[in-house]
Coordinates of C-alpha atoms in Angstrom, one line a residue:
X1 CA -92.5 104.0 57.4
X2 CA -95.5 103.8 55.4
X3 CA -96.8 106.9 53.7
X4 CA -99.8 105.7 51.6
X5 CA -102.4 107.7 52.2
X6 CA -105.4 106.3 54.4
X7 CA -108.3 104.8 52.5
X8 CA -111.2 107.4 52.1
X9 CA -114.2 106.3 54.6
X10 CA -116.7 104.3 53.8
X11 CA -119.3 106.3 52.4
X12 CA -123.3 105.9 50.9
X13 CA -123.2 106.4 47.1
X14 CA -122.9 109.5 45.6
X15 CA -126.6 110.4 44.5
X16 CA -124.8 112.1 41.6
X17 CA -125.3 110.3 37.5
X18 CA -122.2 109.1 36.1
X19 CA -121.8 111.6 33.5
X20 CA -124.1 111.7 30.5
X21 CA -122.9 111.9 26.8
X22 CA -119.4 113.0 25.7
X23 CA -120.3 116.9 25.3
X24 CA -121.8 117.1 28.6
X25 CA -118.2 115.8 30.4
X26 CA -116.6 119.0 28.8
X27 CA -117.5 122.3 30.8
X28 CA -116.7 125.6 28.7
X29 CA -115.5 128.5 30.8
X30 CA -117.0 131.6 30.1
X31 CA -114.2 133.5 31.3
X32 CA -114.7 136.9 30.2
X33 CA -115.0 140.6 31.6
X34 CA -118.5 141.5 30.1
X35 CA -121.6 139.7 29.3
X36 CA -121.9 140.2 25.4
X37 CA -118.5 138.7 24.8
X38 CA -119.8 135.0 26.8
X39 CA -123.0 135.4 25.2
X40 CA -120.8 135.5 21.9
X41 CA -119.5 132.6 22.3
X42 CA -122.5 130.8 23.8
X43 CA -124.1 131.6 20.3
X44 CA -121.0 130.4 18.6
X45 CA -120.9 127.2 20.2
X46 CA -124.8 126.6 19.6
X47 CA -125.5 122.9 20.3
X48 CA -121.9 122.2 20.5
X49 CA -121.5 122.9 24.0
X50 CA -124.1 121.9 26.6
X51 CA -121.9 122.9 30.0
X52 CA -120.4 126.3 31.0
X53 CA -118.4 127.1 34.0
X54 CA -119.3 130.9 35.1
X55 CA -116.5 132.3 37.6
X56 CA -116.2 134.9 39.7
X57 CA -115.1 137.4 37.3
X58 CA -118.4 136.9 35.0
X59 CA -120.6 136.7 37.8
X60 CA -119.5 140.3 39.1
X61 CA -119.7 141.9 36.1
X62 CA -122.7 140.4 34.6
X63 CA -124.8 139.6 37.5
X64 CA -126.6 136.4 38.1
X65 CA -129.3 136.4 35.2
X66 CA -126.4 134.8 32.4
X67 CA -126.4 131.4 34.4
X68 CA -130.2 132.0 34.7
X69 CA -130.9 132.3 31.0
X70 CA -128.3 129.4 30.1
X71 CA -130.0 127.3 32.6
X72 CA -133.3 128.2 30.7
X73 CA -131.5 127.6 27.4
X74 CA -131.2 123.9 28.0
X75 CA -127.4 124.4 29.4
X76 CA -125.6 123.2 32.3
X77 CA -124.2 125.7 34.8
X78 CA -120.9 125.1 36.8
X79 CA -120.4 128.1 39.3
X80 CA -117.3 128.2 40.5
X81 CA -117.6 130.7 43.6
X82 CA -114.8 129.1 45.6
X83 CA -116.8 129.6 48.5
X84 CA -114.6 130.0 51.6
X85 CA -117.0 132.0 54.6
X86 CA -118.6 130.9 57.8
X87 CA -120.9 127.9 57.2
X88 CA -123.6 129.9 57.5
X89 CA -122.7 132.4 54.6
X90 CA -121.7 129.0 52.5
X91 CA -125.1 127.8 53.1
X92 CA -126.6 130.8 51.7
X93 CA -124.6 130.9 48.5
X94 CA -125.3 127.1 48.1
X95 CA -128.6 128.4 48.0
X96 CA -128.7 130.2 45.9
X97 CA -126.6 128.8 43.3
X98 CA -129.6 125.9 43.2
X99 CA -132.1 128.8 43.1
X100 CA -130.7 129.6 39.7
X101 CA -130.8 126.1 38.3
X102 CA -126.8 125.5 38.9
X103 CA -125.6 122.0 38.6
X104 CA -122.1 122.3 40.3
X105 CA -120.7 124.7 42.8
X106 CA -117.5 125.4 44.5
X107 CA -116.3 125.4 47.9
X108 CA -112.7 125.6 49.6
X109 CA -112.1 122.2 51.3
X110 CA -109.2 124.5 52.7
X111 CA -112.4 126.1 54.9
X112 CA -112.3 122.5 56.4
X113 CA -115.1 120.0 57.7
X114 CA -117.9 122.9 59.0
X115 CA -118.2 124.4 55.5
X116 CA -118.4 121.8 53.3
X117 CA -121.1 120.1 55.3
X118 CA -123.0 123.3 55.6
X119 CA -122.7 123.7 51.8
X120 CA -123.8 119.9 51.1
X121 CA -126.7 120.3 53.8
X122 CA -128.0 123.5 51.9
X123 CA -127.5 122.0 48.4
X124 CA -130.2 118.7 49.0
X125 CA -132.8 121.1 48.6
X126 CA -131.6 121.4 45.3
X127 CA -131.4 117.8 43.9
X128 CA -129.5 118.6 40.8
X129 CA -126.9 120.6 42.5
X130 CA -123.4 118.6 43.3
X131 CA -121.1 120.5 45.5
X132 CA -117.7 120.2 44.1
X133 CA -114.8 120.7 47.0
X134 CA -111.5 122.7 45.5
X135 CA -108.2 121.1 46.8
X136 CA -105.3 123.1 45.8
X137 CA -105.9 125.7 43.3
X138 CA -104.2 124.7 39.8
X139 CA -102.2 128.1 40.0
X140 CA -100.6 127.0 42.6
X141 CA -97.0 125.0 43.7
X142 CA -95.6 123.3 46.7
X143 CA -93.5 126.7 47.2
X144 CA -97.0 128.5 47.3
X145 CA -98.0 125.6 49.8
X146 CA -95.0 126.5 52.1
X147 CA -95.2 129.9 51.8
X148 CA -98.4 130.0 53.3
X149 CA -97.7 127.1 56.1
X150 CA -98.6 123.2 54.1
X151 CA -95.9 120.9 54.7
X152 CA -97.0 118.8 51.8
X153 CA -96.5 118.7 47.8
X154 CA -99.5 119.3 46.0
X155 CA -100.6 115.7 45.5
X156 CA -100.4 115.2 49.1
X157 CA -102.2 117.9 50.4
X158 CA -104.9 117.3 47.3
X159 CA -105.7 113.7 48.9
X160 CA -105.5 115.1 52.1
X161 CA -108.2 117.4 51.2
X162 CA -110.2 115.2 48.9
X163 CA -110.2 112.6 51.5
X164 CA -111.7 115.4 54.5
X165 CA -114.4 116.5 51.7
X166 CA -115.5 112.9 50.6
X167 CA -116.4 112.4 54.8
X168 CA -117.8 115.9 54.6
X169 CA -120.2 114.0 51.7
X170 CA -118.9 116.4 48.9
X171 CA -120.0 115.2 45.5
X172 CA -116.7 115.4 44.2
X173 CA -113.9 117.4 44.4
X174 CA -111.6 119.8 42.0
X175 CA -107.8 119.0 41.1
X176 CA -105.5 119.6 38.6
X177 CA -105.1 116.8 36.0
X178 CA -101.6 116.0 37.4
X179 CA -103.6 115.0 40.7
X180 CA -106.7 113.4 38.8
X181 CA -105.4 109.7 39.0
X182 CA -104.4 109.7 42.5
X183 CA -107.7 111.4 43.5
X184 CA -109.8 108.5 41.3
X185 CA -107.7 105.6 43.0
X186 CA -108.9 107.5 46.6
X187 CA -112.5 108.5 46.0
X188 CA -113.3 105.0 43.7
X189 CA -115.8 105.9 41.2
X190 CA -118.9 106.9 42.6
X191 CA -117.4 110.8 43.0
X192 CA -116.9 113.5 40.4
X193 CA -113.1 114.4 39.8
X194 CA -113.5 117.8 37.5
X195 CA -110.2 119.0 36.3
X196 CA -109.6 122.9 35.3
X197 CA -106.2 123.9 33.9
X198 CA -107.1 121.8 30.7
X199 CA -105.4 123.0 27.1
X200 CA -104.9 121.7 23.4
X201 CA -101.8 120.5 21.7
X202 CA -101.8 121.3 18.4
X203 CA -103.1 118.7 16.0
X204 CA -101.7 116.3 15.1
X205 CA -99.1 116.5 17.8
X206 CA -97.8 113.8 19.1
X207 CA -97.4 115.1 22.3
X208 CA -101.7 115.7 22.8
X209 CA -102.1 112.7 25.1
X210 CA -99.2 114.2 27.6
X211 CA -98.5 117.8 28.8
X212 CA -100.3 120.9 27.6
X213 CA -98.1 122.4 25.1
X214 CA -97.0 124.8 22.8
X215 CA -100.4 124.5 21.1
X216 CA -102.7 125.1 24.0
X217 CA -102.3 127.3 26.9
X218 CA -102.2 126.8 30.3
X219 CA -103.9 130.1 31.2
X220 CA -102.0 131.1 34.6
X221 CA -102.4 126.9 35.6
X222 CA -99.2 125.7 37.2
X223 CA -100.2 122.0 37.1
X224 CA -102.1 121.8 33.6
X225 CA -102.5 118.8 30.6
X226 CA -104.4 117.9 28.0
X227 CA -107.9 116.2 28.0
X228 CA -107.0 112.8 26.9
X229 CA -104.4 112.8 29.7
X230 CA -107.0 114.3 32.1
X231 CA -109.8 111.5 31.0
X232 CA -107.5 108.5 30.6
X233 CA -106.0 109.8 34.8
X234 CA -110.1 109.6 35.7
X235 CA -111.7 112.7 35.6
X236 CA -115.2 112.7 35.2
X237 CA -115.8 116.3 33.0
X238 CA -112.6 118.7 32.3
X239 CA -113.0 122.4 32.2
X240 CA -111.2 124.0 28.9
X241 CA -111.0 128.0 29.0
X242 CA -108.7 129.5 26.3
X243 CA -108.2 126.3 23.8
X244 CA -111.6 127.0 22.9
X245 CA -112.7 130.6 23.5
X246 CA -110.0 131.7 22.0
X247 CA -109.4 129.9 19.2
X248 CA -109.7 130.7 15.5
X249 CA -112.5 128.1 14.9
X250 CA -114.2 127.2 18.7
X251 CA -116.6 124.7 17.5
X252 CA -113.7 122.5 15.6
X253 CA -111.8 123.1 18.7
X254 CA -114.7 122.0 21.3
X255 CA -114.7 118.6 19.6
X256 CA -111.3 117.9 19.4
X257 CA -111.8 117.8 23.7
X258 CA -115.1 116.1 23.2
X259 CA -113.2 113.6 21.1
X260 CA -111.2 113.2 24.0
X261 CA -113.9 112.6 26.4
X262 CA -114.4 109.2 24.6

């Protein structure tokens, strides 16, 4: 019996750029607990980093005006709300996450067909907003799958969904960089693939094409690697937290991913 999965439907280019220069595939995420620490590292970055990735814990602490005033700085915005509410609520966020000059958003392709379509539908008023669908969230295993009902490993139920939000006419989607290869093959290369759960090996280790390591961390990411691995598996941007934000010299650390990002 075959199992391949189906092709993805034949779909209108993806109004999206291919992405720009090396720095601008690498999304920094701010994720911290109070404003003054990102802004911190915002400054320390300086013209190192031109993307950032605000979550939900950011956002609710700090408001919306931080993705405002990097927006008005010249930065890229990713706002990863995980939106997962009635279409109409989606809609809303979508909204206003072009309102504040976003250029990626969030939504649960778990929340199936009516969401996404409401979220793309709201974004075109925005034409540098992409909507990004999330498959399976990288914390996540196929015994957190079963647990909650999925008969299907991760990878399968990532093309599953990847395939349900390119008909939906997501941008692009979110996976782990274990899934980013079978998600490129799918989607072909008109869509974004942006991978989270991205870490460092230490230098010079000959293990920094593979597996996240020792060296980096993987942050609470069940399904992580490095950025060369995520790149060379397809990804179009990766999204690096702790191997940067934390680390003893961030800029040095920042281009050692940019490096990767060809």
């Amino acid at each position: 019996m075959n199992t391949d999965p189906a092709p993805a439907p034949a779909l209108a280019p993806v109004p999206a750029p291919a992405p720009g220069p090396a720095d601008r595939k690498v999304i920094v995420a701010l994720d911290f607990d109070e404003r003054r620490a990102a802004e911190a590292l915002v400054e320390r970055l300086g013209d190192a980093c031109g993307f950032y990735k605000i979550g939900l814990e950011l956002l609710t602490c700090a408001g919306p005006g931080l993705a405002r005033d990097l927006v008005g700085r010249g930065h890229e915005v990713f706002l990863d709300l995980k939106l997962f509410e009635i279409p109409n609520s989606v809609a809303g966020a979508v909204r206003a996450a072009g309102a504040l000059g976003a250029s990626m958003v969030t939504v649960h392709a778990m929340g199936g067909t009516g969401i996404m379509s409401a979220a793309v539908e709201a974004a075109r008023e925005f034409p540098r907003l992409r909507v990004l669908a999330l498959t399976v969230v990288t914390s996540m295993t196929g015994s957190d799958l079963a647990d909650i009902g999925v008969d299907a490993g991760t990878e399968e139920q990532v093309l599953r969904l990847a395939r349900l939000a390119a008909g939906a006419g997501c941008d692009g989607v979110v996976a782990s960089p274990r899934e980013a290869a079978g998600v490129r093959q799918l989607l072909g290369p008109d869509h974004l693939v942006v991978t989270p759960g991205v870490a460092l090996e230490p230098e010079g280790s000959a293990g920094f094409g593979g597996t996240a390591g020792s060296g980096g961390t993987a942050g609470g990411h069940a399904r992580a690697g490095t950025p060369r691995a995520a790149f060379a598996a397809g990804a179009s941007h990766v999204v690096v937290g702790r191997s940067v934000s934390r680390a003893a010299d961030p800029v040095a650390a920042l281009r050692r991913v940019v490096r990767a990002a060809g």
